[in-house]
Amino acid sequence: MTVHPRLSMNQATIKHAPLDEALRLTREAGYESIGLWREPVQAVGLESAARRLADSGLRVSSLCRGGFFTLPEGSERRAALDENRRAIDETATLAAAGAPGSAAVLVLVAGGIPGGTTDLAGSRARVADALAELAPDAAAAGVTLAIEPLHPMYASDRAVVSTLKQALDLAEPFDAATVGVVVDTFHLWWDPEVFEQIARAGASGRIASYQVCDWATPLPADVLLARHYPGDGVIDFAEFTTAVESAGYTGDIEVELFNEAIWATPWPEVVARTASSFDAVVAPALSAVSA
Amino acid sequence: MTVHPRLSMNQATIKHAPLDEALRLTREAGYESIGLWREPVQAVGLESAARRLADSGLRVSSLCRGGFFTLPEGSERRAALDENRRAIDETATLAAAGAPGSAAVLVLVAGGIPGGTTDLAGSRARVADALAELAPDAAAAGVTLAIEPLHPMYASDRAVVSTLKQALDLAEPFDAATVGVVVDTFHLWWDPEVFEQIARAGASGRIASYQVCDWATPLPADVLLARHYPGDGVIDFAEFTTAVESAGYTGDIEVELFNEAIWATPWPEVVARTASSFDAVVAPALSAVSA
C-alpha cells in the first residue's frame, strides 16, 4: 500500500477509533499526517494526547472544531466563545507536539440560525463579531482560525457560512495567518464561482486546509452522513485539486468522511481504502515537487 | 377565508387532485390564479384542459415544467428538446385560455449531471446550448422560458443551475421576454448574494415567476419533499418579498409544496391553509397598490 505523503487521515473517518488506535492505524499504514478532533483528544486529556501524537511521529493537519457562535449576546454566547478559546489553546499545543510541518489550524463551523427565528442576516453578522473577538487570542497562540463554508443544505441548522466567497469576505479584515478558510470539495463542488474564489483564497494566502470527499445521490436519510470516498461520486477531483495546487496550497490534504457504512467498516480497511482512493483521483493532480 | 388576489395555487401542492378538481377547489376557495403542471394537463388532453381552464375563470401563472436538457448530443438530447418544444406550445395555449393577466411562462429545471460522469462544467454548457436552441421557438410562441435555479443539494441529479446569479448569466444573451428566471424562496434563501441578484433580475425585467415556500430541518428522507408552508420554517418572507416587490415584480405568486404530509391532507384544507399562511407572512410585504 502506498500512501501519498500529503494525505492526512481525518480522525472522523474512523470516528469510533480511540485516539491511540487512530494514531497507530494511521502511522502503521504509512500516513505521515492526521487531522484530530477535540472529543477523542479530550477523552485522554490534552497533555496526554499531545504526548501520544509526539510519540506517533505524525504531523497534525488540523483540529476539528470550533465555531457555533451565532447566538445573540448572553451567557450561551459567552460560553461558546470561551469554548473556542480552549480549542485555540488545544490547537497550539497539538501542533507543537506534532512532527515538523504540523499545522496549527482550528476548523470553524459557524453554527446555524438560532431556534425559532428567521434571523439569517443577524446570525451571519454574529459570525463576523465572533471572529473579531477571537482573532487576538488566535494570533497570540499562533493559531489559524479556518472558516469552513458548509454546503447550503446545512445553512439553517449548522453553518450560516455557505460559500467560499462568503468565508473569504469574513476572513479579509484579519491577517491571513490568523483567519483563513477550509476548502472542502463536498461542500463547494456545486458553486459556479468556486474556482475563481480558490484563486482568490490562494492569492491572499488564506487556504488553511484542503479536504477531499465525494458527493453522490441519493442522499442518506441523515444528510450529515452523505460523504463518500473520492471517486465514488460526481466531483471532478482533478479539476478541483489542480485549482487548489495552482492557488499555491502545499499543505496536507485531509479525507474526512461522515458515512455510517464507512464507520461500520473495520478501521484498517478504511485507512487502506482512503489511501487508494486518494491515489486514484487526487494524487495524479498533485505536482511531483510538492509531494 | 380571504385569498390574496396575487396568490396562485401551484397544482403540485394538491398533487393528487385531477385537473378538474384542482380548478374547482382553487376557484371556489376564492383564488384568482393557478400554476399548472404538464402531467395532469396531458391526462385530459391539452385542448380539453385549455377549455376547462377558460371555464374556471382562473388566470394561469405558469406551466411546470420543461428542461432536463443536460445530456450530450444524441437521440436522447433531441427527444428532450422536442419535448420542450411541445411544452412551449402547451404554455402558449394555456396562457391564451386563462383569464386576462395569465402568464405564458414555462418553468425550466435544467437537469443533472449525466449518470456515471463528473461533467458538471459540460452539463452547464449544454444548458446554455439548449436555451439558444429553444429561444426562437419560445419567442415565436410568445412564451417566456423561466430558468429555475434549484437548491445546490439538487445540483448533481436534478439541476446544475444552483444560484440566481448563474440563472441570470444564462438568461442574459436573450431578450427578457423570451428567457427569464424563477425566484423561489426555498431554493435561494441561503444565498448571501440573493438580494443583490433579485435587484439585478428586476432591473433587466427577468423575474418571470415568484414562488414561496419555507425551509425547515431536519430534512425528510427524500429531500425532494422538504417544502413547507410559508411561516413554518426559517425563511424571512417579509425581507424576501420586499426585495422582489422592490425589483418591480407585479405578477402572481405561487405556493408550490412538495411534502408527503401535505399531499396526504384533504385538498380543501390544503387550499385554505395555503391562503392563510400566505396572508400571514407574505401578503403584509406586498404593496396595497399591486394588490
Coordinates of C-alpha atoms in Angstrom, one line a residue:
Chain A
M1 CA 0.0 0.0 0.0
T2 CA 1.3 3.4 -1.0
V3 CA 0.2 6.5 1.0
H4 CA 0.7 9.8 -0.6
P5 CA 3.0 12.0 1.6
R6 CA 0.4 14.8 1.7
L7 CA -2.5 12.7 2.6
S8 CA -3.9 13.2 6.1
M9 CA -6.3 10.8 7.8
N10 CA -9.0 12.9 9.3
Q11 CA -10.0 11.2 12.5
A12 CA -13.7 11.5 11.8
T13 CA -13.3 8.9 9.0
I14 CA -12.5 6.3 11.7
K15 CA -14.8 8.0 14.1
H16 CA -15.2 5.2 16.6
A17 CA -11.4 4.5 17.0
P18 CA -10.0 5.9 20.2
L19 CA -7.1 8.3 19.8
D20 CA -4.4 5.6 20.4
E21 CA -5.9 3.3 17.8
A22 CA -6.3 6.2 15.3
L23 CA -2.7 7.2 15.7
R24 CA -1.4 3.6 15.5
L25 CA -3.5 2.7 12.4
T26 CA -2.6 5.8 10.6
R27 CA 1.1 5.6 11.3
E28 CA 1.4 1.9 10.6
A29 CA -0.4 2.3 7.3
G30 CA 2.3 4.7 6.2
Y31 CA 0.5 8.0 6.6
E32 CA 2.6 11.0 7.7
S33 CA -0.3 13.2 8.9
I34 CA -3.6 13.1 10.9
G35 CA -6.5 15.5 11.4
L36 CA -7.6 15.4 15.0
W37 CA -11.0 16.0 16.7
R38 CA -11.5 17.6 20.1
E39 CA -13.7 14.9 21.6
P40 CA -11.2 12.0 21.3
V41 CA -8.4 14.3 22.4
Q42 CA -10.3 15.3 25.5
A43 CA -11.1 11.7 26.2
V44 CA -7.5 11.1 27.1
G45 CA -6.7 14.7 28.2
L46 CA -4.8 17.3 26.2
E47 CA -1.3 16.7 27.6
S48 CA -1.6 13.0 27.2
A49 CA -2.9 13.4 23.6
A50 CA 0.0 15.7 22.8
R51 CA 2.5 13.2 24.1
R52 CA 0.9 10.4 22.2
L53 CA 0.9 12.4 19.0
A54 CA 4.5 13.3 19.5
D55 CA 5.3 9.6 20.1
S56 CA 3.5 8.7 16.8
G57 CA 5.8 10.8 14.7
L58 CA 2.8 12.0 12.7
R59 CA 2.1 15.6 11.7
V60 CA -1.2 17.1 12.7
S61 CA -3.0 18.8 9.9
S62 CA -5.9 20.5 11.8
L63 CA -8.1 20.3 14.9
C64 CA -11.9 20.0 14.5
R65 CA -13.6 22.1 15.6
G66 CA -14.6 25.4 16.9
G67 CA -17.3 27.8 15.9
F68 CA -21.0 27.5 16.7
F69 CA -21.1 31.2 17.7
T70 CA -24.3 32.5 16.0
L71 CA -26.3 33.0 19.2
P72 CA -27.1 36.6 20.3
E73 CA -25.3 38.1 23.2
G74 CA -25.8 36.4 26.5
S75 CA -24.4 33.6 28.7
E76 CA -24.7 30.9 26.0
R77 CA -22.7 33.1 23.5
R78 CA -20.1 33.8 26.2
A79 CA -19.8 30.0 26.9
A80 CA -19.4 29.3 23.2
L81 CA -16.6 31.9 22.8
D82 CA -14.8 30.5 25.9
E83 CA -15.1 27.1 24.4
N84 CA -13.4 28.4 21.2
R85 CA -10.6 29.9 23.3
R86 CA -10.0 26.5 24.8
A87 CA -10.0 25.0 21.3
I88 CA -7.4 27.6 20.2
D89 CA -5.1 26.5 23.1
E90 CA -5.6 22.9 22.2
T91 CA -4.7 23.5 18.6
A92 CA -1.5 25.3 19.6
T93 CA -0.5 22.5 22.0
L94 CA -1.1 19.7 19.5
A95 CA 0.6 21.5 16.6
A96 CA 3.7 22.0 18.8
A97 CA 3.7 18.3 19.7
G98 CA 3.2 17.0 16.1
A99 CA 6.0 16.3 13.7
P100 CA 7.6 19.2 11.8
G101 CA 5.2 20.5 9.2
S102 CA 2.3 20.3 11.6
A103 CA -0.4 23.0 11.1
A104 CA -1.9 25.0 13.9
V105 CA -5.3 25.2 12.2
L106 CA -8.6 25.2 14.1
V107 CA -11.5 24.4 11.8
L108 CA -14.6 26.6 12.5
V109 CA -18.2 25.6 11.7
A110 CA -20.1 28.8 12.1
G111 CA -23.4 27.5 13.6
G112 CA -27.0 27.8 12.4
I113 CA -29.9 30.2 12.8
P114 CA -31.0 30.3 16.4
G115 CA -34.0 28.1 17.0
G116 CA -37.4 29.7 16.5
T117 CA -36.0 32.7 14.5
T118 CA -35.6 33.6 10.8
D119 CA -32.5 35.7 11.6
L120 CA -30.1 34.6 8.9
A121 CA -28.6 38.1 8.5
G122 CA -28.1 38.6 12.2
S123 CA -26.5 35.1 12.5
R124 CA -24.1 36.0 9.8
A125 CA -23.2 39.3 11.5
R126 CA -22.6 37.5 14.7
V127 CA -20.0 35.2 13.0
A128 CA -18.1 38.3 12.0
D129 CA -18.3 39.6 15.6
A130 CA -17.0 36.3 17.0
L131 CA -14.1 36.3 14.6
A132 CA -13.2 39.8 15.7
E133 CA -13.3 38.7 19.3
L134 CA -11.3 35.5 18.9
A135 CA -8.7 36.7 16.4
P136 CA -6.4 38.3 19.1
D137 CA -6.4 35.0 21.0
A138 CA -5.6 33.0 17.9
A139 CA -2.8 35.4 16.9
A140 CA -1.3 35.2 20.4
A141 CA -1.4 31.5 20.2
G142 CA 0.0 31.3 16.7
V143 CA -3.2 29.5 15.5
T144 CA -5.1 30.0 12.3
L145 CA -8.8 30.1 12.6
A146 CA -10.1 28.3 9.4
I147 CA -13.6 29.2 8.5
E148 CA -15.3 26.3 6.8
P149 CA -18.1 27.1 4.4
L150 CA -20.6 24.2 4.6
H151 CA -23.0 23.1 1.8
P152 CA -26.1 25.3 1.7
M153 CA -28.3 22.3 2.8
Y154 CA -26.8 22.9 6.3
A155 CA -27.3 26.7 6.3
S156 CA -30.3 26.7 8.7
D157 CA -29.1 24.3 11.4
R158 CA -25.3 24.1 11.2
A159 CA -23.4 26.7 9.3
V160 CA -24.7 30.1 8.0
V161 CA -21.5 30.3 6.0
S162 CA -22.3 28.6 2.7
T163 CA -19.8 29.7 0.1
L164 CA -16.1 30.2 -0.2
K165 CA -16.6 33.8 -1.3
Q166 CA -18.6 34.5 1.9
A167 CA -15.9 32.8 4.0
L168 CA -13.2 34.9 2.4
D169 CA -15.2 38.1 2.9
L170 CA -15.4 37.2 6.6
A171 CA -11.7 36.4 6.7
E172 CA -10.5 39.5 4.9
P173 CA -10.4 42.0 7.8
F174 CA -7.8 39.8 9.5
D175 CA -4.2 38.8 9.0
A176 CA -4.1 35.7 6.7
A177 CA -2.0 33.8 9.3
T178 CA -4.8 34.4 11.8
V179 CA -8.0 33.8 9.8
G180 CA -8.1 31.5 6.8
V181 CA -10.6 29.2 5.1
V182 CA -11.2 25.5 4.6
V183 CA -11.7 24.3 1.0
D184 CA -13.8 21.1 1.2
T185 CA -14.8 19.6 -2.1
F186 CA -18.0 18.1 -0.7
H187 CA -19.3 21.5 0.4
L188 CA -18.2 23.6 -2.5
W189 CA -18.2 21.4 -5.7
W190 CA -21.6 22.8 -6.9
D191 CA -20.6 26.5 -6.7
P192 CA -20.3 28.2 -10.1
E193 CA -17.7 30.6 -8.7
V194 CA -15.6 28.2 -6.7
F195 CA -12.5 28.1 -8.9
E196 CA -12.4 31.9 -9.0
Q197 CA -12.7 32.0 -5.2
I198 CA -10.0 29.3 -4.8
A199 CA -7.7 31.5 -6.8
R200 CA -8.6 34.5 -4.6
A201 CA -8.0 32.5 -1.5
G202 CA -4.6 31.4 -2.7
A203 CA -3.6 34.9 -3.7
S204 CA -4.3 36.1 -0.2
G205 CA -2.7 33.1 1.4
R206 CA -5.8 32.0 3.1
I207 CA -6.2 28.3 2.2
A208 CA -5.6 26.8 5.7
S209 CA -6.9 23.4 4.8
Y210 CA -7.9 21.3 1.8
Q211 CA -10.3 18.4 2.4
V212 CA -11.5 15.9 -0.2
C213 CA -14.5 13.7 -0.2
D214 CA -17.2 13.0 -2.8
W215 CA -20.9 13.8 -3.3
A216 CA -23.3 11.1 -4.5
T217 CA -27.1 10.8 -4.6
P218 CA -29.5 9.7 -3.4
L219 CA -28.6 11.5 -0.1
P220 CA -29.0 9.3 3.0
A221 CA -31.8 10.0 5.4
D222 CA -29.4 11.9 7.6
V223 CA -27.8 14.4 5.2
L224 CA -24.9 14.9 7.7
L225 CA -23.7 11.4 6.7
A226 CA -23.6 11.8 3.0
R227 CA -19.8 11.8 2.3
H228 CA -18.1 9.3 0.1
Y229 CA -14.5 8.2 -0.8
P230 CA -13.1 10.4 -3.6
G231 CA -14.0 8.9 -6.9
D232 CA -17.3 7.4 -5.7
G233 CA -19.4 10.3 -6.8
V234 CA -19.8 13.3 -9.1
I235 CA -16.9 15.5 -8.2
D236 CA -14.0 16.1 -10.6
F237 CA -11.1 15.9 -8.2
A238 CA -8.5 16.5 -10.9
E239 CA -10.1 19.9 -11.7
F240 CA -10.5 20.8 -8.1
T241 CA -7.1 19.7 -6.9
T242 CA -5.4 21.4 -9.8
A243 CA -7.2 24.6 -8.8
V244 CA -6.0 24.3 -5.2
E245 CA -2.4 23.5 -6.3
S246 CA -2.4 26.4 -8.7
A247 CA -3.5 28.6 -5.9
G248 CA -0.3 27.7 -4.1
Y249 CA -1.5 25.4 -1.4
T250 CA 1.3 23.0 -0.4
G251 CA -0.1 21.6 2.9
D252 CA -1.6 18.3 3.9
I253 CA -4.9 17.1 2.3
E254 CA -7.4 15.5 4.6
V255 CA -10.0 12.9 3.8
E256 CA -12.9 13.4 6.2
L257 CA -15.8 11.0 5.7
F258 CA -19.1 11.1 7.7
N259 CA -20.8 7.9 6.5
E260 CA -22.5 5.2 8.5
A261 CA -21.3 2.4 6.2
I262 CA -17.7 3.5 6.4
W263 CA -17.9 3.9 10.1
A264 CA -19.2 0.3 10.3
T265 CA -16.2 -1.0 8.2
P266 CA -13.1 -2.3 10.0
W267 CA -10.7 0.5 10.6
P268 CA -7.7 -0.9 8.7
E269 CA -9.8 -1.4 5.6
V270 CA -11.0 2.2 5.9
V271 CA -7.5 3.5 6.3
A272 CA -6.3 1.5 3.2
R273 CA -9.3 2.4 1.1
T274 CA -8.8 6.1 1.9
A275 CA -5.3 5.9 0.7
S276 CA -6.1 4.0 -2.5
S277 CA -9.0 6.4 -3.5
F278 CA -6.7 9.4 -2.8
D279 CA -4.1 7.8 -5.1
A280 CA -6.6 7.1 -7.8
V281 CA -8.2 10.5 -8.2
V282 CA -6.5 13.2 -6.1
A283 CA -2.7 12.4 -6.2
P284 CA -2.4 12.5 -10.0
A285 CA -3.3 16.2 -9.9
L286 CA -0.6 17.0 -7.3
S287 CA 2.8 18.1 -8.6
A288 CA 5.7 15.8 -8.1
V289 CA 7.6 18.7 -6.4
S290 CA 5.0 19.3 -3.8
A291 CA 5.0 15.6 -3.0
Chain B
M1 CA -61.4 32.8 4.1
T2 CA -59.6 35.6 2.3
V3 CA -57.4 34.9 -0.6
H4 CA -54.9 37.5 -1.7
P5 CA -55.5 38.5 -5.3
R6 CA -51.9 37.7 -6.3
L7 CA -51.8 34.3 -4.7
S8 CA -51.6 31.4 -7.1
M9 CA -52.2 27.8 -6.2
N10 CA -49.5 25.7 -7.8
Q11 CA -51.1 22.5 -8.7
A12 CA -48.2 20.4 -7.2
T13 CA -49.4 21.5 -3.8
I14 CA -52.5 19.4 -4.3
K15 CA -50.6 16.9 -6.4
H16 CA -53.1 14.1 -6.4
A17 CA -56.1 16.2 -7.4
P18 CA -57.1 15.7 -11.1
L19 CA -57.2 18.9 -13.1
D20 CA -61.0 19.4 -12.8
E21 CA -60.8 19.1 -9.0
A22 CA -57.8 21.4 -8.8
L23 CA -59.5 24.1 -10.8
R24 CA -62.8 23.8 -8.9
L25 CA -61.1 23.8 -5.4
T26 CA -58.9 26.7 -6.3
R27 CA -61.7 28.8 -7.8
E28 CA -64.3 28.0 -5.1
A29 CA -61.8 29.0 -2.4
G30 CA -61.5 32.4 -3.9
Y31 CA -58.2 32.2 -5.7
E32 CA -57.8 34.0 -9.0
S33 CA -54.8 32.1 -10.3
I34 CA -53.4 28.6 -10.6
G35 CA -50.0 27.2 -11.7
L36 CA -50.4 24.1 -13.8
W37 CA -48.3 21.0 -14.4
R38 CA -47.9 19.2 -17.7
E39 CA -48.9 15.7 -16.5
P40 CA -52.4 16.5 -15.2
V41 CA -53.0 18.7 -18.3
Q42 CA -52.0 15.8 -20.6
A43 CA -54.2 13.4 -18.6
V44 CA -57.2 15.2 -20.0
G45 CA -55.6 16.4 -23.2
L46 CA -54.4 20.0 -24.0
E47 CA -57.4 21.3 -25.8
S48 CA -59.7 20.0 -23.1
A49 CA -57.5 21.4 -20.4
A50 CA -57.5 24.8 -22.0
R51 CA -61.3 24.8 -22.2
R52 CA -61.6 23.8 -18.6
L53 CA -59.2 26.5 -17.6
A54 CA -61.2 29.0 -19.6
D55 CA -64.4 27.9 -17.9
S56 CA -62.9 28.2 -14.5
G57 CA -62.2 31.9 -15.0
L58 CA -58.8 31.5 -13.4
R59 CA -55.5 33.0 -14.6
V60 CA -52.7 30.6 -15.2
S61 CA -49.4 31.8 -13.6
S62 CA -47.0 29.2 -15.1
L63 CA -46.7 25.7 -16.6
C64 CA -44.3 23.3 -14.9
R65 CA -42.1 22.2 -16.5
G66 CA -39.5 21.9 -19.2
G67 CA -35.8 21.5 -19.1
F68 CA -33.8 18.3 -18.3
F69 CA -31.5 19.1 -21.2
T70 CA -28.0 18.4 -19.9
L71 CA -27.4 15.3 -21.9
P72 CA -24.7 15.4 -24.6
E73 CA -25.7 15.4 -28.2
G74 CA -27.6 12.4 -29.4
S75 CA -31.1 11.0 -29.7
E76 CA -31.9 11.4 -26.0
R77 CA -31.0 15.1 -26.2
R78 CA -33.0 15.5 -29.3
A79 CA -36.0 13.9 -27.7
A80 CA -35.6 16.2 -24.7
L81 CA -35.5 19.3 -26.8
D82 CA -38.6 18.2 -28.8
E83 CA -40.4 17.6 -25.5
N84 CA -39.5 21.2 -24.6
R85 CA -41.0 22.4 -27.8
R86 CA -44.2 20.7 -27.0
A87 CA -44.2 22.3 -23.6
I88 CA -43.7 25.7 -25.2
D89 CA -46.8 25.1 -27.3
E90 CA -48.8 23.9 -24.3
T91 CA -47.7 27.0 -22.3
A92 CA -48.9 29.3 -25.1
T93 CA -52.3 27.5 -25.5
L94 CA -53.0 27.5 -21.8
A95 CA -52.0 31.2 -21.3
A96 CA -54.3 32.1 -24.2
A97 CA -57.2 30.2 -22.5
G98 CA -56.7 31.6 -19.0
A99 CA -58.3 34.8 -17.7
P100 CA -56.7 38.2 -18.5
G101 CA -53.4 38.6 -16.7
S102 CA -52.4 35.0 -17.4
A103 CA -48.6 34.4 -17.9
A104 CA -47.1 32.4 -20.7
V105 CA -44.3 31.2 -18.5
L106 CA -42.7 27.8 -18.9
V107 CA -40.6 26.8 -15.8
L108 CA -37.4 25.1 -16.7
V109 CA -35.5 22.7 -14.4
A110 CA -32.1 22.3 -16.0
G111 CA -31.3 18.6 -15.3
G112 CA -28.4 17.0 -13.5
I113 CA -25.0 15.6 -14.4
P114 CA -25.3 12.7 -16.8
G115 CA -25.0 9.4 -14.9
G116 CA -21.6 7.9 -14.4
T117 CA -19.8 11.2 -15.3
T118 CA -18.3 14.1 -13.3
D119 CA -19.1 16.6 -16.1
L120 CA -20.6 19.5 -14.2
A121 CA -19.0 22.1 -16.5
G122 CA -20.1 20.4 -19.7
S123 CA -23.6 19.9 -18.3
R124 CA -23.8 23.6 -17.6
A125 CA -22.6 24.5 -21.1
R126 CA -25.3 22.2 -22.5
V127 CA -28.0 24.2 -20.6
A128 CA -26.8 27.3 -22.4
D129 CA -26.8 25.5 -25.7
A130 CA -30.4 24.3 -25.1
L131 CA -31.6 27.8 -24.3
A132 CA -30.1 29.1 -27.6
E133 CA -31.8 26.3 -29.5
L134 CA -35.2 26.8 -27.8
A135 CA -35.3 30.6 -27.6
P136 CA -36.5 31.1 -31.2
D137 CA -39.4 28.7 -30.6
A138 CA -40.3 30.4 -27.4
A139 CA -40.2 33.9 -29.0
A140 CA -42.4 32.7 -31.9
A141 CA -44.9 31.3 -29.4
G142 CA -44.8 34.4 -27.1
V143 CA -43.6 32.2 -24.2
T144 CA -41.1 33.1 -21.6
L145 CA -38.6 30.3 -20.7
A146 CA -38.1 30.7 -16.9
I147 CA -34.9 29.2 -15.7
E148 CA -35.3 28.0 -12.1
P149 CA -32.2 27.8 -10.0
L150 CA -32.6 24.9 -7.6
H151 CA -31.0 24.4 -4.2
P152 CA -27.4 23.2 -4.5
M153 CA -28.4 19.9 -2.8
Y154 CA -30.1 19.0 -6.2
A155 CA -27.1 20.0 -8.3
S156 CA -25.9 16.5 -9.1
D157 CA -29.2 14.8 -10.1
R158 CA -31.7 17.4 -10.9
A159 CA -30.5 20.9 -11.7
V160 CA -27.0 22.1 -12.5
V161 CA -28.3 25.7 -12.2
S162 CA -27.9 26.5 -8.5
T163 CA -27.9 30.2 -8.0
L164 CA -29.9 33.2 -9.2
K165 CA -26.7 34.8 -10.5
Q166 CA -26.0 31.7 -12.6
A167 CA -29.6 31.7 -14.0
L168 CA -29.3 35.4 -14.9
D169 CA -26.0 34.9 -16.6
L170 CA -27.6 32.1 -18.7
A171 CA -30.6 34.4 -19.5
E172 CA -28.6 37.5 -20.4
P173 CA -27.9 36.7 -24.0
F174 CA -31.6 36.6 -24.8
D175 CA -34.5 39.0 -24.9
A176 CA -36.0 39.3 -21.4
A177 CA -39.4 38.5 -22.7
T178 CA -38.0 35.2 -24.0
V179 CA -35.7 34.0 -21.2
G180 CA -36.3 34.9 -17.6
V181 CA -35.8 33.3 -14.2
V182 CA -37.9 31.9 -11.3
V183 CA -37.3 33.3 -7.9
D184 CA -38.2 30.5 -5.4
T185 CA -37.5 31.2 -1.7
F186 CA -36.9 27.5 -0.9
H187 CA -34.1 27.2 -3.4
L188 CA -32.4 30.6 -2.8
W189 CA -32.9 31.7 0.8
W190 CA -29.4 30.7 1.9
D191 CA -27.5 32.6 -0.9
P192 CA -25.5 35.6 0.6
E193 CA -26.0 37.4 -2.8
V194 CA -29.6 36.7 -3.4
F195 CA -31.0 40.2 -2.7
E196 CA -28.4 41.8 -5.0
Q197 CA -29.3 39.3 -7.7
I198 CA -33.0 39.8 -7.2
A199 CA -32.4 43.6 -7.8
R200 CA -30.4 42.7 -10.9
A201 CA -33.2 40.4 -12.2
G202 CA -35.7 43.1 -11.7
A203 CA -33.6 45.8 -13.4
S204 CA -33.4 43.6 -16.5
G205 CA -37.1 42.6 -16.3
R206 CA -36.3 38.9 -15.9
I207 CA -38.4 37.8 -12.9
A208 CA -40.9 35.6 -14.7
S209 CA -42.2 33.9 -11.5
Y210 CA -42.0 34.3 -7.8
Q211 CA -42.6 31.1 -5.7
V212 CA -42.8 31.0 -2.0
C213 CA -42.4 28.1 0.4
D214 CA -40.4 27.5 3.5
W215 CA -37.3 25.6 4.6
A216 CA -37.2 23.6 7.8
T217 CA -34.9 21.0 9.3
P218 CA -34.4 18.1 9.8
L219 CA -34.9 17.4 6.1
P220 CA -37.1 14.4 5.2
A221 CA -35.5 11.2 3.9
D222 CA -36.4 12.2 0.4
V223 CA -35.0 15.7 0.2
L224 CA -37.3 16.5 -2.8
L225 CA -40.2 16.6 -0.4
A226 CA -38.8 19.1 2.0
R227 CA -41.0 22.1 1.4
H228 CA -43.2 23.7 4.0
Y229 CA -46.0 26.3 4.2
P230 CA -44.6 29.9 4.4
G231 CA -44.0 30.7 8.1
D232 CA -43.3 27.1 9.1
G233 CA -39.5 27.4 8.7
V234 CA -36.5 29.7 8.8
I235 CA -37.1 32.0 5.8
D236 CA -37.8 35.7 6.3
F237 CA -40.6 36.2 3.8
A238 CA -41.0 39.9 4.6
E239 CA -37.4 40.5 3.6
F240 CA -37.6 38.3 0.5
T241 CA -40.9 39.6 -0.7
T242 CA -40.0 43.2 -0.2
A243 CA -36.9 42.5 -2.3
V244 CA -39.0 41.0 -5.1
E245 CA -41.5 43.9 -4.9
S246 CA -38.8 46.5 -4.9
A247 CA -37.4 44.8 -8.0
G248 CA -40.7 45.6 -9.8
Y249 CA -42.3 42.2 -9.9
T250 CA -46.1 42.6 -10.0
G251 CA -47.2 39.1 -11.2
D252 CA -48.9 36.2 -9.4
I253 CA -47.1 34.5 -6.5
E254 CA -47.2 30.7 -6.4
V255 CA -47.1 28.4 -3.4
E256 CA -45.6 25.1 -4.6
L257 CA -45.2 22.5 -1.8
F258 CA -43.7 19.0 -2.3
N259 CA -44.4 17.4 1.0
E260 CA -45.9 14.0 1.8
A261 CA -47.8 15.2 4.8
I262 CA -49.4 18.0 2.9
W263 CA -50.2 15.7 0.0
A264 CA -52.0 13.4 2.4
T265 CA -54.1 16.2 3.8
P266 CA -57.7 16.7 2.3
W267 CA -57.4 19.2 -0.6
P268 CA -59.8 21.8 0.7
E269 CA -57.7 22.1 3.9
V270 CA -54.5 22.5 1.9
V271 CA -56.1 25.2 -0.2
A272 CA -57.3 27.1 2.9
R273 CA -54.0 26.6 4.8
T274 CA -52.0 27.9 1.8
A275 CA -54.1 31.1 1.7
S276 CA -53.8 31.7 5.4
S277 CA -50.1 31.1 5.5
F278 CA -49.7 33.5 2.6
D279 CA -51.8 36.1 4.3
A280 CA -49.8 35.8 7.5
V281 CA -46.2 36.1 6.2
V282 CA -46.2 37.1 2.5
A283 CA -49.1 39.4 1.9
P284 CA -48.0 42.0 4.6
A285 CA -45.0 42.8 2.4
L286 CA -47.0 43.4 -0.7
S287 CA -47.9 46.9 -1.6
A288 CA -51.6 47.8 -1.5
V289 CA -51.3 49.2 -5.0
S290 CA -50.2 45.9 -6.5
A291 CA -52.9 44.0 -4.8

